[in-house]
């Protein structure tokens, strides 16, 4: 329970310092490490037994080594001892590091008391953590012994869910860019095995975007992102949800095949575009502005006219009047079965707007029903010439204006 300290340095400076102050540190085991690879190998093999990694002033790229140690997710305490001439620069570099945060403490070797005090505090935290982990392990063992019937089926169900889930589940190492584990569905979708490059199954154009998303530190429940996976010459559309893994450098990817849904959405978009095109053509046909003679336009109105249609007809008629420099406009209502206040208002507004452009406007084809509705609604058609038929309206144009 004393603790284990890995000392990474080229000489014996830190080792001698620890030996001199052994009484302040309490019982602990020292592991001499001559190079960075040896230190990282020790962290992998020692696991939770690696309590503190002490990096000496003669070690190059000390912050980079500390970052790699943090990325391993072992929970090891990190102390960086720098020389007096480089302490400020190394401390600033450590503070800028995205991975380190406050996981490493930067000390100056010319302040040995501060180094010993920091090492003693780190060992103290490690001893407390060991005691806590021992209590938790004992509680878990007691719980498993008290309820063996419940523990086994639960574990089996979790394994079954992992293996046979209808969505792909994949665990990735973002530092090394490889697959750590995957379930059966993920293997079917991506065609990758454990240890394979993570982006192997993704389309070339999506690999850089995937790497950028994996490099982010996910939090909460990020929205799924769409990717293309090439399987057997067929492009599959996969939604990928990326979440934090069990270590700093791992990510959990949930994969769902949405190819069928994408095909349905594409077909729906195609049909909507077709409907919009048909609607546009219907609208064009519903407002057929005819140039009868030079300077004479005729607008036969067919069907019911609501406020929206009246506004559209007015806009198109005014554009046609300006374009043709029309002197006469005949609005024929023969095809209007019935009217209400909004219909007549729209037609009268259209006629008056045309008059503002200098065109004489005539109404034709007013049926008895339409005339009665105009009277009952009390609408004023004063100043607007009215004719019972289109023939009569055009005859008046020939006689008086053309």
Coordinates of C-alpha atoms in Angstrom, one line a residue:
X1 CA 0.0 0.0 0.0
X2 CA 3.1 2.3 0.0
X3 CA 2.9 3.3 -3.6
X4 CA 5.0 2.9 -6.7
X5 CA 6.9 5.8 -8.4
X6 CA 8.4 5.6 -11.9
X7 CA 11.4 7.9 -12.2
X8 CA 12.2 8.8 -15.8
X9 CA 15.6 10.5 -16.1
X10 CA 18.9 10.1 -17.7
X11 CA 20.9 10.2 -14.5
X12 CA 20.4 9.8 -10.7
X13 CA 19.4 13.3 -9.6
X14 CA 15.8 12.6 -8.8
X15 CA 16.5 9.1 -7.4
X16 CA 19.1 10.6 -5.0
X17 CA 16.6 13.3 -4.0
X18 CA 14.0 10.7 -3.1
X19 CA 16.5 8.6 -1.2
X20 CA 17.5 11.6 1.0
X21 CA 13.8 12.4 1.8
X22 CA 12.6 8.8 2.1
X23 CA 11.2 9.5 5.6
X24 CA 8.9 12.2 4.3
X25 CA 7.5 10.1 1.5
X26 CA 6.8 6.9 3.5
X27 CA 7.3 3.4 2.2
X28 CA 7.3 3.4 -1.6
X29 CA 8.8 1.5 -4.5
X30 CA 11.0 3.2 -7.1
X31 CA 11.1 2.1 -10.7
X32 CA 14.0 3.5 -12.7
X33 CA 13.1 4.3 -16.3
X34 CA 15.8 5.3 -18.7
X35 CA 13.7 6.4 -21.8
X36 CA 10.2 7.4 -22.8
X37 CA 9.2 4.1 -24.3
X38 CA 10.3 2.3 -21.2
X39 CA 8.1 4.6 -19.1
X40 CA 5.0 4.1 -21.4
X41 CA 5.6 0.3 -21.3
X42 CA 5.8 0.4 -17.5
X43 CA 2.5 2.3 -17.4
X44 CA 0.8 -0.3 -19.6
X45 CA 2.1 -3.3 -17.7
X46 CA 1.8 -1.8 -14.2
X47 CA -1.8 -0.5 -14.8
X48 CA -3.3 0.7 -11.5
X49 CA -0.1 -0.1 -9.6
X50 CA 1.6 2.8 -11.4
X51 CA 0.9 5.6 -8.9
X52 CA 3.3 8.4 -9.9
X53 CA 5.4 9.1 -13.0
X54 CA 8.2 11.6 -12.1
X55 CA 9.9 13.1 -15.3
X56 CA 13.4 14.5 -14.8
X57 CA 14.9 17.8 -16.2
X58 CA 17.1 15.9 -18.6
X59 CA 14.2 14.3 -20.5
X60 CA 13.4 15.9 -23.9
X61 CA 9.7 16.4 -24.9
X62 CA 8.6 16.0 -21.3
X63 CA 5.1 17.5 -22.0
X64 CA 4.5 15.2 -25.0
X65 CA 5.4 12.2 -22.8
X66 CA 3.0 13.4 -20.2
X67 CA 0.3 13.8 -22.8
X68 CA 0.8 10.2 -24.0
X69 CA 0.6 9.0 -20.4
X70 CA -2.7 10.9 -19.8
X71 CA -4.1 9.5 -23.1
X72 CA -3.6 5.9 -21.7
X73 CA -6.2 6.7 -19.1
X74 CA -4.4 4.9 -16.2
X75 CA -5.0 7.7 -13.6
X76 CA -1.3 7.9 -12.8
X77 CA -0.1 11.2 -11.1
X78 CA 2.3 13.1 -13.3
X79 CA 5.1 15.4 -12.0
X80 CA 7.4 17.2 -14.5
X81 CA 10.7 18.5 -13.0
X82 CA 12.4 21.1 -15.2
X83 CA 15.7 22.9 -14.9
X84 CA 15.6 26.5 -13.7
X85 CA 16.3 27.8 -17.2
X86 CA 13.5 25.8 -18.9
X87 CA 10.9 25.7 -16.1
X88 CA 8.9 28.7 -17.3
X89 CA 8.7 27.5 -20.9
X90 CA 7.7 23.9 -20.0
X91 CA 5.1 25.1 -17.5
X92 CA 3.6 27.3 -20.1
X93 CA 3.6 24.5 -22.7
X94 CA 1.9 22.2 -20.2
X95 CA -0.8 24.8 -19.4
X96 CA -1.5 25.2 -23.1
X97 CA -1.9 21.4 -23.6
X98 CA -5.5 20.3 -24.4
X99 CA -4.9 16.8 -23.1
X100 CA -3.0 17.6 -19.9
X101 CA -5.3 20.2 -18.3
X102 CA -4.5 20.0 -14.6
X103 CA -3.4 16.3 -14.8
X104 CA 0.3 17.2 -14.6
X105 CA 2.3 19.4 -12.1
X106 CA 5.3 21.3 -13.4
X107 CA 8.1 21.9 -10.8
X108 CA 11.6 23.4 -10.7
X109 CA 14.4 21.1 -9.8
X110 CA 16.2 24.0 -7.9
X111 CA 13.3 23.8 -5.4
X112 CA 13.8 20.3 -4.0
X113 CA 11.5 20.9 -1.0
X114 CA 8.6 21.7 -3.4
X115 CA 9.4 18.5 -5.5
X116 CA 9.4 16.3 -2.4
X117 CA 6.2 17.9 -1.1
X118 CA 4.4 17.4 -4.4
X119 CA 5.6 13.8 -4.6
X120 CA 4.4 13.1 -1.0
X121 CA 1.0 14.6 -1.8
X122 CA 0.7 12.5 -4.9
X123 CA 1.6 9.3 -3.0
X124 CA -0.9 10.3 -0.3
X125 CA -3.7 10.6 -2.9
X126 CA -2.7 7.3 -4.4
X127 CA -2.8 5.5 -1.1
X128 CA -6.3 6.9 -0.4
X129 CA -7.4 5.8 -3.9
X130 CA -6.1 2.3 -3.2
X131 CA -8.0 2.1 0.0
X132 CA -11.2 3.3 -1.7
X133 CA -10.8 0.9 -4.5
X134 CA -10.2 -1.9 -2.0
X135 CA -13.5 -1.0 -0.2
X136 CA -15.4 -0.9 -3.6
X137 CA -14.0 -4.3 -4.7
X138 CA -14.9 -5.8 -1.3
X139 CA -18.5 -4.4 -1.6
X140 CA -18.8 -5.7 -5.2
X141 CA -17.6 -9.1 -4.2
X142 CA -20.1 -9.2 -1.3
X143 CA -22.9 -8.1 -3.6
X144 CA -22.1 -10.7 -6.2
X145 CA -21.9 -13.4 -3.5
X146 CA -25.2 -12.3 -2.0
X147 CA -27.1 -12.2 -5.4
X148 CA -25.4 -14.7 -7.8
X149 CA -28.7 -15.6 -9.4
X150 CA -29.2 -12.0 -10.5
X151 CA -25.7 -11.2 -11.5
X152 CA -25.2 -14.0 -14.0
X153 CA -28.4 -13.4 -16.1
X154 CA -27.7 -9.7 -16.2
X155 CA -24.2 -10.2 -17.5
X156 CA -25.5 -12.7 -20.1
X157 CA -28.2 -10.2 -21.3
X158 CA -25.6 -7.4 -21.7
X159 CA -23.4 -9.7 -23.7
X160 CA -26.3 -10.7 -25.9
X161 CA -27.4 -7.1 -26.4
X162 CA -23.8 -6.2 -27.5
X163 CA -23.5 -9.1 -29.9
X164 CA -27.0 -9.1 -31.5
X165 CA -28.1 -5.4 -31.3
X166 CA -29.8 -4.3 -34.5
X167 CA -27.4 -1.2 -34.6
X168 CA -23.7 -1.3 -35.0
X169 CA -21.6 -0.7 -31.9
X170 CA -17.9 0.0 -32.2
X171 CA -15.2 1.1 -29.8
X172 CA -12.3 3.1 -31.4
X173 CA -8.9 4.3 -30.2
X174 CA -8.7 7.9 -31.6
X175 CA -5.0 8.3 -30.9
X176 CA -3.9 5.3 -32.9
X177 CA -6.9 5.4 -35.3
X178 CA -7.9 1.8 -35.0
X179 CA -10.8 -0.4 -33.9
X180 CA -10.6 -1.8 -30.4
X181 CA -13.8 -3.8 -30.5
X182 CA -17.0 -4.1 -32.5
X183 CA -20.2 -6.1 -32.5
X184 CA -21.7 -8.2 -35.2
X185 CA -23.8 -5.5 -36.9
X186 CA -20.8 -3.1 -37.0
X187 CA -18.7 -5.7 -38.7
X188 CA -21.5 -6.2 -41.3
X189 CA -21.8 -2.5 -42.0
X190 CA -18.1 -1.5 -42.1
X191 CA -16.4 -4.8 -42.8
X192 CA -13.7 -4.2 -40.2
X193 CA -12.3 -6.3 -37.5
X194 CA -10.6 -5.4 -34.2
X195 CA -7.2 -3.9 -34.8
X196 CA -8.1 -2.6 -38.3
X197 CA -7.9 1.1 -39.3
X198 CA -11.1 2.8 -38.1
X199 CA -11.7 4.6 -41.4
X200 CA -11.2 1.5 -43.6
X201 CA -14.9 1.0 -44.4
X202 CA -15.7 4.7 -45.0
X203 CA -15.7 6.5 -48.3
X204 CA -12.6 8.4 -49.1
X205 CA -14.4 11.8 -49.1
X206 CA -15.7 11.2 -45.5
X207 CA -12.5 10.1 -43.8
X208 CA -11.2 13.5 -42.9
X209 CA -14.5 14.6 -41.5
X210 CA -14.7 11.4 -39.4
X211 CA -11.2 12.0 -38.0
X212 CA -12.2 15.6 -37.1
X213 CA -15.3 14.5 -35.3
X214 CA -13.4 11.8 -33.4
X215 CA -10.8 14.3 -32.3
X216 CA -13.4 16.4 -30.5
X217 CA -14.1 15.6 -26.8
X218 CA -17.8 14.5 -27.0
X219 CA -20.1 15.4 -24.2
X220 CA -23.8 14.7 -23.7
X221 CA -25.6 13.2 -26.7
X222 CA -24.3 14.7 -29.9
X223 CA -26.5 14.6 -33.0
X224 CA -25.8 11.7 -35.4
X225 CA -23.8 12.5 -38.5
X226 CA -24.3 11.0 -41.9
X227 CA -21.5 9.1 -43.7
X228 CA -21.2 6.9 -46.8
X229 CA -19.8 3.4 -46.5
X230 CA -18.9 1.4 -49.6
X231 CA -19.7 -2.3 -49.3
X232 CA -19.5 -4.6 -52.3
X233 CA -19.8 -1.7 -54.8
X234 CA -22.9 -0.4 -53.1
X235 CA -23.0 2.9 -51.2
X236 CA -24.6 2.6 -47.8
X237 CA -25.8 5.7 -45.9
X238 CA -24.8 5.3 -42.3
X239 CA -25.7 7.6 -39.4
X240 CA -22.9 7.7 -36.8
X241 CA -23.4 8.9 -33.3
X242 CA -20.1 9.5 -31.4
X243 CA -19.9 9.5 -27.7
X244 CA -17.1 9.4 -25.0
X245 CA -15.5 6.1 -24.4
X246 CA -14.3 4.5 -21.1
X247 CA -10.9 6.2 -21.5
X248 CA -9.7 9.6 -22.6
X249 CA -8.5 8.3 -26.0
X250 CA -11.4 6.0 -26.8
X251 CA -14.7 6.8 -28.5
X252 CA -18.0 4.8 -28.7
X253 CA -19.6 4.8 -32.2
X254 CA -23.2 3.8 -32.7
X255 CA -23.9 3.0 -36.4
X256 CA -27.3 2.8 -38.0
X257 CA -28.0 1.9 -41.6
X258 CA -30.4 4.6 -43.0
X259 CA -30.0 3.7 -46.7
X260 CA -33.7 2.6 -47.1
X261 CA -34.8 5.8 -45.3
X262 CA -32.6 7.9 -47.6
X263 CA -34.1 6.3 -50.7
X264 CA -37.6 7.0 -49.4
X265 CA -36.6 10.7 -48.6
X266 CA -35.1 11.1 -52.1
X267 CA -38.2 9.7 -53.7
X268 CA -40.4 12.0 -51.6
X269 CA -38.3 15.0 -52.6
X270 CA -38.6 14.0 -56.2
X271 CA -42.4 13.7 -55.9
X272 CA -42.6 17.1 -54.1
X273 CA -40.6 18.7 -56.8
X274 CA -42.9 17.2 -59.5
X275 CA -45.9 18.4 -57.6
X276 CA -44.5 21.9 -57.3
X277 CA -43.7 21.9 -61.0
X278 CA -47.3 20.7 -61.8
X279 CA -48.7 23.4 -59.5
X280 CA -46.7 26.0 -61.2
X281 CA -48.0 24.9 -64.6
X282 CA -51.6 24.8 -63.3
X283 CA -51.1 28.3 -62.0
X284 CA -49.9 29.4 -65.4
X285 CA -52.9 27.8 -67.1
X286 CA -55.3 29.3 -64.6
X287 CA -54.2 32.8 -65.6
X288 CA -54.2 32.7 -69.4
X289 CA -53.6 36.3 -70.6
X290 CA -54.4 36.5 -74.3
X291 CA -53.3 39.3 -76.6
X292 CA -56.4 39.5 -78.9
X293 CA -55.0 42.4 -81.0
X294 CA -52.1 44.8 -80.6
X295 CA -52.8 46.8 -77.5
X296 CA -55.8 44.6 -76.5
X297 CA -55.5 42.0 -73.8
X298 CA -58.1 39.5 -72.6
X299 CA -58.1 37.6 -69.3
X300 CA -60.7 34.8 -69.1
X301 CA -61.3 34.0 -65.4
X302 CA -62.2 30.4 -64.8
X303 CA -63.3 28.8 -61.5
X304 CA -63.4 30.3 -58.0
X305 CA -61.1 33.2 -57.1
X306 CA -59.8 33.5 -53.6
X307 CA -57.5 36.3 -52.2
X308 CA -54.3 34.5 -53.1
X309 CA -55.3 33.7 -56.6
X310 CA -56.6 37.3 -57.1
X311 CA -53.3 38.7 -56.0
X312 CA -51.4 36.4 -58.4
X313 CA -53.7 37.2 -61.3
X314 CA -53.3 41.0 -60.6
X315 CA -49.5 40.7 -60.6
X316 CA -49.4 38.8 -63.8
X317 CA -51.9 41.0 -65.5
X318 CA -50.1 44.2 -64.6
X319 CA -46.8 42.7 -65.9
X320 CA -48.6 41.9 -69.2
X321 CA -50.1 45.3 -69.5
X322 CA -46.8 47.0 -69.0
X323 CA -45.0 44.6 -71.4
X324 CA -47.6 44.9 -74.2
X325 CA -48.4 48.6 -73.5
X326 CA -52.0 47.6 -73.7
X327 CA -54.7 50.3 -74.1
X328 CA -57.6 47.9 -73.3
X329 CA -58.0 45.0 -70.9
X330 CA -61.1 42.7 -71.0
X331 CA -61.6 40.6 -67.9
X332 CA -64.1 37.9 -68.8
X333 CA -66.1 36.3 -65.9
X334 CA -68.1 33.8 -68.0
X335 CA -66.3 30.9 -66.3
X336 CA -66.9 32.1 -62.7
X337 CA -69.8 30.1 -61.3
X338 CA -70.4 32.2 -58.2
X339 CA -68.7 35.0 -56.2
X340 CA -68.4 36.3 -52.7
X341 CA -67.1 39.5 -51.3
X342 CA -63.4 38.5 -51.5
X343 CA -63.8 37.3 -55.1
X344 CA -65.4 40.6 -56.3
X345 CA -63.0 42.7 -54.3
X346 CA -60.1 40.8 -55.9
X347 CA -61.5 41.3 -59.4
X348 CA -62.4 44.9 -58.9
X349 CA -58.9 45.6 -57.4
X350 CA -57.3 43.9 -60.5
X351 CA -59.4 46.1 -62.9
X352 CA -58.6 49.3 -61.0
X353 CA -54.9 48.5 -60.8
X354 CA -54.8 48.0 -64.6
X355 CA -56.5 51.4 -65.0
X356 CA -53.6 53.0 -63.1
X357 CA -51.3 51.9 -65.8
X358 CA -53.4 53.7 -68.4
X359 CA -55.4 50.7 -69.7
X360 CA -59.2 50.9 -70.1
X361 CA -60.7 48.0 -68.4
X362 CA -63.9 46.2 -69.3
X363 CA -65.8 43.4 -67.5
X364 CA -67.6 40.8 -69.6
X365 CA -69.6 37.7 -69.0
X366 CA -71.4 38.8 -65.8
X367 CA -74.1 36.2 -65.2
X368 CA -77.4 36.9 -63.4
X369 CA -76.0 35.1 -60.3
X370 CA -72.8 37.2 -60.3
X371 CA -74.8 40.4 -60.9
X372 CA -77.2 39.6 -58.0
X373 CA -74.2 38.8 -55.7
X374 CA -72.6 42.2 -56.6
X375 CA -75.8 44.0 -55.8
X376 CA -76.4 42.1 -52.5
X377 CA -72.9 42.8 -51.4
X378 CA -73.3 46.5 -52.2
X379 CA -70.1 46.7 -54.2
X380 CA -69.4 49.8 -56.3
X381 CA -68.6 49.1 -60.0
X382 CA -69.0 52.8 -60.9
X383 CA -66.6 53.7 -63.8
X384 CA -66.1 50.1 -64.9
X385 CA -67.7 49.2 -68.3
X386 CA -69.7 46.0 -68.0
X387 CA -70.9 43.7 -70.8
X388 CA -73.0 40.5 -70.9
X389 CA -70.6 38.7 -73.2
X390 CA -67.0 38.7 -74.3
X391 CA -68.3 39.2 -77.9
X392 CA -70.0 42.5 -76.9
X393 CA -66.9 43.7 -75.0
X394 CA -64.6 43.1 -77.9
X395 CA -67.1 44.7 -80.2
X396 CA -67.0 47.8 -78.1
X397 CA -63.2 47.9 -78.2
X398 CA -63.4 47.7 -82.0
X399 CA -66.0 50.4 -82.3
X400 CA -64.6 52.9 -79.8
X401 CA -61.0 52.5 -79.2
X402 CA -59.0 50.5 -81.7

